[in-house]
Amino acid sequence: MSGTDNTNGLDETNAGGRKGNTGGPDRAGETGSTGGTDRAGETGSTGGTDRAGGLNDRNATGDTGGPDRADGMDRTSGLDRAGGTGGYIGREGSLDLVQAEFRPLVSALRDQVAERFAGRLHSAYLYGSVPRGTALAGRSDLDVLLALRTDPTEADRAEARAVETELDAAFDVIDGAGILLFGRDVLLSDLERHDLGWFVACLCTPLLGADLAELLPRYRPTSLLARETNGDLGDALPRWRRAAAEATGDARLRALVRGASRKLVRTAFTLVMPRYGGWTSDLTEQAEAFARYYPERAEELRKIAALAGNPVADRDVLTMYTEDLGPWLAAEYLTVHGAKSPRPYES
């Protein structure tokens, strides 16, 4: 089984590395906050105890209802329109949406994380297809974020890799597991407010501990959010070139194509997100939203969205990404939204 791929197009086999989130940023959402109000009681409560099925019922914002739900969440736009305020990106996942075949896996994850990280853990979250209820048995991976009370250590990363390996070996229902590690203070920092903070508040589903979303603002699909989530595509292109040059074997090439495809589609979507005025993590829907505004690149992006789900071991695809679409998209992004704020701890 493979490790979880990240949005840099690299195989996410090293726990605590950069992420491949479901929505678009290279790591998870981004920075440069304007502050914001307390999120308590908005898009996902934090109460609840462990249920008989072994899953925590704290986040109930994602149900299977129609386009406009009783809680005000409009599933066609990904926005919470409750109370007439509208326009906020709603939390997309819920433990209620985890499919039956994935529930034993999630329960095992919860138990392992609670035991291995004990006093180090502040909170644990799922993200991706499993908490959205769209995972495919045997094909989807398990994506996890752990917020630690302090910055992760090498020992923490080793524990996370052990959990990844054990879950991947024990559960055929997934094709790999990936665990991201961050310190609580980084996730709540002003610099990460519109990247990792947004990621936690909107794309992560609480599994254990106190939900950090309670300490974060609500988010709209703005140019600031676009800039801070994906305004770094240009930085990823040299890494992709190096990784492609060094790749040996079809499995590695497919992993690179899958990761780079996801990053490109998500970046293309967030490029148009403020004009689109909504949110979706579905790559096909993201490609269609982009197509409204850049019809000359529409078919190209639709094909890339398909490759994200069914990657090929083709260096020519990666060359097209790094020498054609990637540079164009990075330049357009800088023109429209600007560059992502630099991270001193990632220099």
mmCIF file of C-alpha atoms in Angstrom:
data_model
loop_
_atom_site.group_PDB
_atom_site.id
_atom_site.type_symbol
_atom_site.label_atom_id
_atom_site.label_comp_id
_atom_site.label_asym_id
_atom_site.label_seq_id
_atom_site.Cartn_x
_atom_site.Cartn_y
_atom_site.Cartn_z
ATOM 1 C CA MET A 1 0.000 0.000 0.000
ATOM 2 C CA SER A 2 1.160 3.476 -0.712
ATOM 3 C CA GLY A 3 1.591 6.399 1.642
ATOM 4 C CA THR A 4 -0.717 9.386 1.481
ATOM 5 C CA ASP A 5 0.385 11.780 -1.216
ATOM 6 C CA ASN A 6 0.743 15.456 -0.516
ATOM 7 C CA THR A 7 -0.096 18.381 -2.682
ATOM 8 C CA ASN A 8 3.508 18.933 -3.640
ATOM 9 C CA GLY A 9 3.237 15.780 -5.679
ATOM 10 C CA LEU A 10 5.486 13.917 -3.287
ATOM 11 C CA ASP A 11 4.614 10.721 -1.499
ATOM 12 C CA GLU A 12 3.626 11.683 2.050
ATOM 13 C CA THR A 13 5.404 8.861 3.811
ATOM 14 C CA ASN A 14 7.086 11.117 6.353
ATOM 15 C CA ALA A 15 4.701 11.996 9.116
ATOM 16 C CA GLY A 16 4.590 15.610 10.039
ATOM 17 C CA GLY A 17 5.560 16.700 6.540
ATOM 18 C CA ARG A 18 3.582 19.000 4.287
ATOM 19 C CA LYS A 19 0.081 17.978 3.614
ATOM 20 C CA GLY A 20 -2.162 17.158 0.806
ATOM 21 C CA ASN A 21 -5.415 18.505 2.094
ATOM 22 C CA THR A 22 -8.719 18.082 0.489
ATOM 23 C CA GLY A 23 -9.199 21.626 -0.418
ATOM 24 C CA GLY A 24 -6.253 23.159 -2.022
ATOM 25 C CA PRO A 25 -3.390 24.484 0.066
ATOM 26 C CA ASP A 26 -0.021 22.840 -0.063
ATOM 27 C CA ARG A 27 -0.174 22.217 3.621
ATOM 28 C CA ALA A 28 -3.475 23.242 4.784
ATOM 29 C CA GLY A 29 -4.896 26.728 4.451
ATOM 30 C CA GLU A 30 -2.981 29.833 5.348
ATOM 31 C CA THR A 31 -2.159 33.058 7.050
ATOM 32 C CA GLY A 32 -2.217 36.740 7.302
ATOM 33 C CA SER A 33 -5.350 37.032 9.356
ATOM 34 C CA THR A 34 -7.583 39.976 9.935
ATOM 35 C CA GLY A 35 -8.638 38.548 13.221
ATOM 36 C CA GLY A 36 -12.246 37.466 13.190
ATOM 37 C CA THR A 37 -14.863 36.447 15.666
ATOM 38 C CA ASP A 38 -15.087 33.427 17.884
ATOM 39 C CA ARG A 39 -16.377 30.352 16.104
ATOM 40 C CA ALA A 40 -18.128 28.834 19.099
ATOM 41 C CA GLY A 41 -21.429 27.364 18.058
ATOM 42 C CA GLU A 42 -20.743 27.893 14.347
ATOM 43 C CA THR A 43 -20.426 25.148 11.713
ATOM 44 C CA GLY A 44 -19.839 22.254 14.008
ATOM 45 C CA SER A 45 -20.191 21.887 17.744
ATOM 46 C CA THR A 46 -17.546 20.480 20.001
ATOM 47 C CA GLY A 47 -19.591 18.660 22.553
ATOM 48 C CA GLY A 48 -20.453 15.018 22.593
ATOM 49 C CA THR A 49 -19.060 11.839 24.043
ATOM 50 C CA ASP A 50 -17.936 8.600 22.498
ATOM 51 C CA ARG A 51 -20.795 6.734 20.938
ATOM 52 C CA ALA A 52 -21.507 3.056 21.116
ATOM 53 C CA GLY A 53 -20.002 2.666 17.676
ATOM 54 C CA GLY A 54 -16.696 3.953 18.976
ATOM 55 C CA LEU A 55 -16.890 7.300 17.142
ATOM 56 C CA ASN A 56 -17.234 10.745 18.614
ATOM 57 C CA ASP A 57 -20.338 12.671 17.581
ATOM 58 C CA ARG A 58 -18.941 16.191 18.056
ATOM 59 C CA ASN A 59 -19.114 17.425 14.483
ATOM 60 C CA ALA A 60 -22.526 17.124 12.949
ATOM 61 C CA THR A 61 -22.336 19.690 10.181
ATOM 62 C CA GLY A 62 -22.141 17.283 7.275
ATOM 63 C CA ASP A 63 -25.301 15.278 6.746
ATOM 64 C CA THR A 64 -26.801 13.699 3.704
ATOM 65 C CA GLY A 65 -29.663 16.097 3.274
ATOM 66 C CA GLY A 66 -30.577 18.135 0.239
ATOM 67 C CA PRO A 67 -29.049 21.327 -1.120
ATOM 68 C CA ASP A 68 -30.349 23.508 1.726
ATOM 69 C CA ARG A 69 -30.184 21.818 5.115
ATOM 70 C CA ALA A 70 -31.995 22.652 8.306
ATOM 71 C CA ASP A 71 -28.792 24.062 9.806
ATOM 72 C CA GLY A 72 -28.456 26.525 6.931
ATOM 73 C CA MET A 73 -25.675 24.703 5.088
ATOM 74 C CA ASP A 74 -26.101 24.951 1.323
ATOM 75 C CA ARG A 75 -24.517 21.814 -0.078
ATOM 76 C CA THR A 76 -24.481 23.203 -3.620
ATOM 77 C CA SER A 77 -22.115 26.033 -2.663
ATOM 78 C CA GLY A 78 -20.344 24.700 0.427
ATOM 79 C CA LEU A 79 -21.456 27.811 2.319
ATOM 80 C CA ASP A 80 -23.333 28.147 5.589
ATOM 81 C CA ARG A 81 -26.303 30.452 5.040
ATOM 82 C CA ALA A 82 -27.803 30.088 8.525
ATOM 83 C CA GLY A 83 -29.333 33.113 10.201
ATOM 84 C CA GLY A 84 -29.289 35.192 7.055
ATOM 85 C CA THR A 85 -25.595 36.012 7.490
ATOM 86 C CA GLY A 86 -24.482 33.636 4.762
ATOM 87 C CA GLY A 87 -21.285 33.413 2.840
ATOM 88 C CA TYR A 88 -19.155 31.413 5.280
ATOM 89 C CA ILE A 89 -17.461 28.194 4.225
ATOM 90 C CA GLY A 90 -19.123 25.404 6.183
ATOM 91 C CA ARG A 91 -17.280 22.511 7.757
ATOM 92 C CA GLU A 92 -17.492 19.773 5.186
ATOM 93 C CA GLY A 93 -17.040 16.517 7.101
ATOM 94 C CA SER A 94 -18.689 14.645 9.943
ATOM 95 C CA LEU A 95 -18.114 11.409 11.798
ATOM 96 C CA ASP A 96 -21.730 10.624 10.990
ATOM 97 C CA LEU A 97 -20.716 10.421 7.318
ATOM 98 C CA VAL A 98 -17.978 7.811 7.803
ATOM 99 C CA GLN A 99 -19.082 4.735 5.844
ATOM 100 C CA ALA A 100 -19.605 1.479 7.719
ATOM 101 C CA GLU A 101 -16.569 -0.250 6.207
ATOM 102 C CA PHE A 102 -14.278 2.525 7.452
ATOM 103 C CA ARG A 103 -15.608 2.755 11.003
ATOM 104 C CA PRO A 104 -13.413 0.011 12.523
ATOM 105 C CA LEU A 105 -10.405 1.769 10.982
ATOM 106 C CA VAL A 106 -11.356 5.126 12.505
ATOM 107 C CA SER A 107 -11.928 3.528 15.902
ATOM 108 C CA ALA A 108 -8.517 1.830 15.744
ATOM 109 C CA LEU A 109 -6.911 5.132 14.779
ATOM 110 C CA ARG A 110 -8.538 6.898 17.697
ATOM 111 C CA ASP A 111 -7.363 4.256 20.149
ATOM 112 C CA GLN A 112 -3.790 4.229 18.838
ATOM 113 C CA VAL A 113 -3.467 7.998 18.820
ATOM 114 C CA ALA A 114 -4.872 8.302 22.345
ATOM 115 C CA GLU A 115 -2.436 5.677 23.627
ATOM 116 C CA ARG A 116 0.717 6.673 21.751
ATOM 117 C CA PHE A 117 0.444 10.435 22.192
ATOM 118 C CA ALA A 118 -1.281 10.512 25.593
ATOM 119 C CA GLY A 119 -0.238 13.749 27.334
ATOM 120 C CA ARG A 120 1.304 15.203 24.150
ATOM 121 C CA LEU A 121 -1.943 15.344 22.200
ATOM 122 C CA HIS A 122 -4.191 18.387 22.189
ATOM 123 C CA SER A 123 -6.654 17.179 19.542
ATOM 124 C CA ALA A 124 -6.971 14.830 16.561
ATOM 125 C CA TYR A 125 -8.843 15.305 13.278
ATOM 126 C CA LEU A 126 -9.779 13.434 10.133
ATOM 127 C CA TYR A 127 -9.862 15.107 6.755
ATOM 128 C CA GLY A 128 -10.364 13.993 3.161
ATOM 129 C CA SER A 129 -12.744 11.458 1.699
ATOM 130 C CA VAL A 130 -13.265 9.338 4.840
ATOM 131 C CA PRO A 131 -15.063 12.019 6.931
ATOM 132 C CA ARG A 132 -16.805 13.306 3.799
ATOM 133 C CA GLY A 133 -18.323 9.869 3.248
ATOM 134 C CA THR A 134 -16.918 9.579 -0.282
ATOM 135 C CA ALA A 135 -14.040 7.144 0.336
ATOM 136 C CA LEU A 136 -13.617 4.142 -1.958
ATOM 137 C CA ALA A 137 -12.718 0.879 -0.251
ATOM 138 C CA GLY A 138 -9.238 -0.255 -1.206
ATOM 139 C CA ARG A 139 -8.469 2.948 -3.107
ATOM 140 C CA SER A 140 -8.801 5.858 -0.709
ATOM 141 C CA ASP A 141 -6.268 6.797 1.931
ATOM 142 C CA LEU A 142 -6.770 7.831 5.538
ATOM 143 C CA ASP A 143 -5.814 11.448 6.213
ATOM 144 C CA VAL A 144 -5.185 12.565 9.787
ATOM 145 C CA LEU A 145 -4.056 15.761 11.508
ATOM 146 C CA LEU A 146 -2.726 15.730 15.058
ATOM 147 C CA ALA A 147 -2.442 18.971 17.004
ATOM 148 C CA LEU A 148 0.174 18.542 19.717
ATOM 149 C CA ARG A 149 0.529 20.702 22.800
ATOM 150 C CA THR A 150 4.025 21.695 21.674
ATOM 151 C CA ASP A 151 5.950 21.467 18.404
ATOM 152 C CA PRO A 152 6.385 17.869 17.205
ATOM 153 C CA THR A 153 9.649 16.105 17.991
ATOM 154 C CA GLU A 154 11.435 13.379 16.062
ATOM 155 C CA ALA A 155 10.014 10.909 18.578
ATOM 156 C CA ASP A 156 6.499 12.166 17.761
ATOM 157 C CA ARG A 157 7.151 11.701 14.054
ATOM 158 C CA ALA A 158 8.394 8.196 14.649
ATOM 159 C CA GLU A 159 5.228 7.362 16.583
ATOM 160 C CA ALA A 160 3.099 8.785 13.774
ATOM 161 C CA ARG A 161 4.943 6.697 11.186
ATOM 162 C CA ALA A 162 4.363 3.615 13.331
ATOM 163 C CA VAL A 163 0.630 4.331 13.464
ATOM 164 C CA GLU A 164 0.547 4.853 9.687
ATOM 165 C CA THR A 165 2.340 1.565 9.057
ATOM 166 C CA GLU A 166 0.222 -0.469 11.459
ATOM 167 C CA LEU A 167 -3.096 0.867 10.163
ATOM 168 C CA ASP A 168 -2.060 0.423 6.544
ATOM 169 C CA ALA A 169 -1.074 -3.191 7.221
ATOM 170 C CA ALA A 170 -4.149 -4.021 9.297
ATOM 171 C CA PHE A 171 -6.875 -2.494 7.118
ATOM 172 C CA ASP A 172 -7.205 -3.374 3.426
ATOM 173 C CA VAL A 173 -10.013 -0.832 3.170
ATOM 174 C CA ILE A 174 -7.399 1.937 2.750
ATOM 175 C CA ASP A 175 -4.514 2.425 0.354
ATOM 176 C CA GLY A 176 -2.196 4.048 2.858
ATOM 177 C CA ALA A 177 -2.452 6.359 5.850
ATOM 178 C CA GLY A 178 -0.902 9.779 6.364
ATOM 179 C CA ILE A 179 -0.605 11.694 9.628
ATOM 180 C CA LEU A 180 0.284 15.382 9.794
ATOM 181 C CA LEU A 181 1.769 16.775 13.008
ATOM 182 C CA PHE A 182 1.659 20.409 14.102
ATOM 183 C CA GLY A 183 1.975 22.243 17.372
ATOM 184 C CA ARG A 184 -1.191 23.881 18.673
ATOM 185 C CA ASP A 185 0.382 27.337 18.702
ATOM 186 C CA VAL A 186 1.326 27.088 15.019
ATOM 187 C CA LEU A 187 -2.197 26.068 14.034
ATOM 188 C CA LEU A 188 -3.634 29.054 15.920
ATOM 189 C CA SER A 189 -0.976 31.574 14.889
ATOM 190 C CA ASP A 190 -1.777 34.738 12.952
ATOM 191 C CA LEU A 191 0.595 33.629 10.217
ATOM 192 C CA GLU A 192 -1.360 30.404 9.690
ATOM 193 C CA ARG A 193 -4.804 31.918 10.212
ATOM 194 C CA HIS A 194 -5.798 31.549 6.565
ATOM 195 C CA ASP A 195 -3.917 28.344 5.851
ATOM 196 C CA LEU A 196 -3.618 25.789 8.624
ATOM 197 C CA GLY A 197 -6.247 27.593 10.685
ATOM 198 C CA TRP A 198 -8.737 27.560 7.834
ATOM 199 C CA PHE A 199 -7.877 23.934 7.153
ATOM 200 C CA VAL A 200 -8.676 22.912 10.722
ATOM 201 C CA ALA A 201 -11.842 25.008 10.906
ATOM 202 C CA CYS A 202 -13.354 24.022 7.556
ATOM 203 C CA LEU A 203 -11.786 20.828 6.238
ATOM 204 C CA CYS A 204 -10.997 18.831 9.383
ATOM 205 C CA THR A 205 -13.427 16.725 11.398
ATOM 206 C CA PRO A 206 -12.743 16.485 15.158
ATOM 207 C CA LEU A 207 -11.976 13.004 16.433
ATOM 208 C CA LEU A 208 -10.359 13.560 19.857
ATOM 209 C CA GLY A 209 -9.834 16.499 22.179
ATOM 210 C CA ALA A 210 -11.063 20.088 22.242
ATOM 211 C CA ASP A 211 -11.826 21.432 18.777
ATOM 212 C CA LEU A 212 -9.428 24.234 17.802
ATOM 213 C CA ALA A 213 -12.091 25.600 15.453
ATOM 214 C CA GLU A 214 -13.664 27.174 18.521
ATOM 215 C CA LEU A 215 -10.697 29.545 18.680
ATOM 216 C CA LEU A 216 -10.663 30.412 14.978
ATOM 217 C CA PRO A 217 -12.779 32.798 12.904
ATOM 218 C CA ARG A 218 -15.244 31.864 10.218
ATOM 219 C CA TYR A 219 -14.016 32.033 6.644
ATOM 220 C CA ARG A 220 -15.364 33.359 3.373
ATOM 221 C CA PRO A 221 -14.060 32.406 -0.112
ATOM 222 C CA THR A 222 -11.926 35.551 -0.417
ATOM 223 C CA SER A 223 -8.812 36.531 -2.335
ATOM 224 C CA LEU A 224 -6.891 36.495 0.962
ATOM 225 C CA LEU A 225 -7.856 32.876 1.528
ATOM 226 C CA ALA A 226 -6.914 32.048 -2.064
ATOM 227 C CA ARG A 227 -3.527 33.726 -1.691
ATOM 228 C CA GLU A 228 -2.660 32.044 1.562
ATOM 229 C CA THR A 229 -3.728 28.563 0.554
ATOM 230 C CA ASN A 230 -2.280 28.209 -2.931
ATOM 231 C CA GLY A 231 -0.183 31.262 -3.663
ATOM 232 C CA ASP A 232 2.933 29.088 -3.599
ATOM 233 C CA LEU A 233 2.536 26.944 -6.704
ATOM 234 C CA GLY A 234 5.632 28.521 -8.200
ATOM 235 C CA ASP A 235 7.656 27.210 -5.263
ATOM 236 C CA ALA A 236 6.377 23.683 -5.861
ATOM 237 C CA LEU A 237 7.427 23.474 -9.527
ATOM 238 C CA PRO A 238 11.191 23.092 -8.917
ATOM 239 C CA ARG A 239 10.465 20.353 -6.372
ATOM 240 C CA TRP A 240 8.311 18.542 -8.904
ATOM 241 C CA ARG A 241 11.056 18.752 -11.520
ATOM 242 C CA ARG A 242 13.616 17.279 -9.128
ATOM 243 C CA ALA A 243 11.253 14.559 -7.952
ATOM 244 C CA ALA A 244 10.382 13.569 -11.521
ATOM 245 C CA ALA A 245 14.052 13.416 -12.506
ATOM 246 C CA GLU A 246 14.860 11.206 -9.525
ATOM 247 C CA ALA A 247 11.794 8.945 -9.750
ATOM 248 C CA THR A 248 12.362 5.284 -10.490
ATOM 249 C CA GLY A 249 9.558 2.832 -11.122
ATOM 250 C CA ASP A 250 5.953 3.211 -12.176
ATOM 251 C CA ALA A 251 4.588 3.383 -8.630
ATOM 252 C CA ARG A 252 6.649 6.467 -7.854
ATOM 253 C CA LEU A 253 5.701 8.167 -11.113
ATOM 254 C CA ARG A 254 2.015 7.505 -10.485
ATOM 255 C CA ALA A 255 2.315 8.967 -6.988
ATOM 256 C CA LEU A 256 3.931 12.103 -8.403
ATOM 257 C CA VAL A 257 1.275 12.490 -11.089
ATOM 258 C CA ARG A 258 -1.501 12.016 -8.563
ATOM 259 C CA GLY A 259 -0.117 14.545 -6.096
ATOM 260 C CA ALA A 260 0.755 17.161 -8.703
ATOM 261 C CA SER A 261 -2.620 16.724 -10.402
ATOM 262 C CA ARG A 262 -4.444 17.377 -7.149
ATOM 263 C CA LYS A 263 -2.373 20.449 -6.409
ATOM 264 C CA LEU A 264 -2.940 21.898 -9.883
ATOM 265 C CA VAL A 265 -6.704 21.384 -9.817
ATOM 266 C CA ARG A 266 -7.020 22.837 -6.326
ATOM 267 C CA THR A 267 -4.895 25.813 -7.258
ATOM 268 C CA ALA A 268 -6.947 26.386 -10.402
ATOM 269 C CA PHE A 269 -10.116 26.279 -8.323
ATOM 270 C CA THR A 270 -8.938 28.699 -5.657
ATOM 271 C CA LEU A 271 -7.788 31.033 -8.434
ATOM 272 C CA VAL A 272 -11.473 31.507 -9.324
ATOM 273 C CA MET A 273 -12.944 30.773 -5.888
ATOM 274 C CA PRO A 274 -13.785 34.420 -4.985
ATOM 275 C CA ARG A 275 -15.653 34.869 -8.277
ATOM 276 C CA TYR A 276 -17.263 31.448 -7.950
ATOM 277 C CA GLY A 277 -18.391 32.471 -4.473
ATOM 278 C CA GLY A 278 -18.432 29.027 -2.898
ATOM 279 C CA TRP A 279 -16.414 26.026 -1.827
ATOM 280 C CA THR A 280 -16.076 22.389 -2.886
ATOM 281 C CA SER A 281 -13.403 19.767 -2.265
ATOM 282 C CA ASP A 282 -14.571 17.610 -5.174
ATOM 283 C CA LEU A 283 -11.875 17.790 -7.863
ATOM 284 C CA THR A 284 -14.336 17.334 -10.722
ATOM 285 C CA GLU A 285 -16.477 20.171 -9.404
ATOM 286 C CA GLN A 286 -13.376 22.289 -8.897
ATOM 287 C CA ALA A 287 -12.374 21.769 -12.525
ATOM 288 C CA GLU A 288 -15.849 22.735 -13.721
ATOM 289 C CA ALA A 289 -15.818 25.900 -11.613
ATOM 290 C CA PHE A 290 -12.469 26.865 -13.160
ATOM 291 C CA ALA A 291 -13.838 26.151 -16.637
ATOM 292 C CA ARG A 292 -16.427 28.904 -16.273
ATOM 293 C CA TYR A 293 -13.725 31.549 -16.165
ATOM 294 C CA TYR A 294 -10.911 30.004 -18.228
ATOM 295 C CA PRO A 295 -12.660 28.052 -21.005
ATOM 296 C CA GLU A 296 -9.447 27.908 -23.052
ATOM 297 C CA ARG A 297 -7.911 25.678 -20.356
ATOM 298 C CA ALA A 298 -11.101 23.822 -19.394
ATOM 299 C CA GLU A 299 -10.534 20.495 -21.157
ATOM 300 C CA GLU A 300 -6.947 20.394 -19.993
ATOM 301 C CA LEU A 301 -7.960 20.790 -16.364
ATOM 302 C CA ARG A 302 -10.764 18.231 -16.663
ATOM 303 C CA LYS A 303 -8.204 15.678 -17.832
ATOM 304 C CA ILE A 304 -5.917 16.559 -14.932
ATOM 305 C CA ALA A 305 -8.795 16.103 -12.474
ATOM 306 C CA ALA A 306 -9.302 12.623 -13.926
ATOM 307 C CA LEU A 307 -5.587 11.853 -13.568
ATOM 308 C CA ALA A 308 -5.767 12.842 -9.899
ATOM 309 C CA GLY A 309 -8.035 9.849 -9.353
ATOM 310 C CA ASN A 310 -6.455 7.514 -11.907
ATOM 311 C CA PRO A 311 -2.805 8.542 -12.259
ATOM 312 C CA VAL A 312 -0.507 7.247 -14.961
ATOM 313 C CA ALA A 313 3.223 6.526 -14.813
ATOM 314 C CA ASP A 314 4.118 9.066 -17.493
ATOM 315 C CA ARG A 315 7.014 11.511 -17.256
ATOM 316 C CA ASP A 316 5.593 13.502 -20.151
ATOM 317 C CA VAL A 317 2.581 14.374 -18.012
ATOM 318 C CA LEU A 318 4.850 15.744 -15.297
ATOM 319 C CA THR A 319 6.824 17.687 -17.901
ATOM 320 C CA MET A 320 3.620 19.288 -19.140
ATOM 321 C CA TYR A 321 2.751 20.205 -15.555
ATOM 322 C CA THR A 322 6.126 21.786 -14.794
ATOM 323 C CA GLU A 323 6.810 23.465 -18.153
ATOM 324 C CA ASP A 324 3.379 24.487 -19.428
ATOM 325 C CA LEU A 325 0.291 24.539 -17.212
ATOM 326 C CA GLY A 326 2.144 24.944 -13.928
ATOM 327 C CA PRO A 327 4.121 28.078 -14.872
ATOM 328 C CA TRP A 328 1.063 29.647 -16.514
ATOM 329 C CA LEU A 329 -1.136 28.950 -13.497
ATOM 330 C CA ALA A 330 1.495 30.174 -11.032
ATOM 331 C CA ALA A 331 1.919 33.438 -12.960
ATOM 332 C CA GLU A 332 -1.834 33.980 -13.249
ATOM 333 C CA TYR A 333 -2.241 33.302 -9.556
ATOM 334 C CA LEU A 334 0.379 35.882 -8.619
ATOM 335 C CA THR A 335 -1.330 38.441 -10.843
ATOM 336 C CA VAL A 336 -4.795 37.816 -9.404
ATOM 337 C CA HIS A 337 -4.101 37.056 -5.720
ATOM 338 C CA GLY A 338 -0.404 37.585 -4.984
ATOM 339 C CA ALA A 339 2.140 35.332 -3.309
ATOM 340 C CA LYS A 340 1.622 33.352 -0.138
ATOM 341 C CA SER A 341 3.217 34.909 2.937
ATOM 342 C CA PRO A 342 6.653 33.390 3.626
ATOM 343 C CA ARG A 343 7.029 31.003 6.519
ATOM 344 C CA PRO A 344 10.224 31.612 8.513
ATOM 345 C CA TYR A 345 10.148 28.074 9.863
ATOM 346 C CA GLU A 346 10.117 26.623 6.338
ATOM 347 C CA SER A 347 13.039 28.541 4.868
#
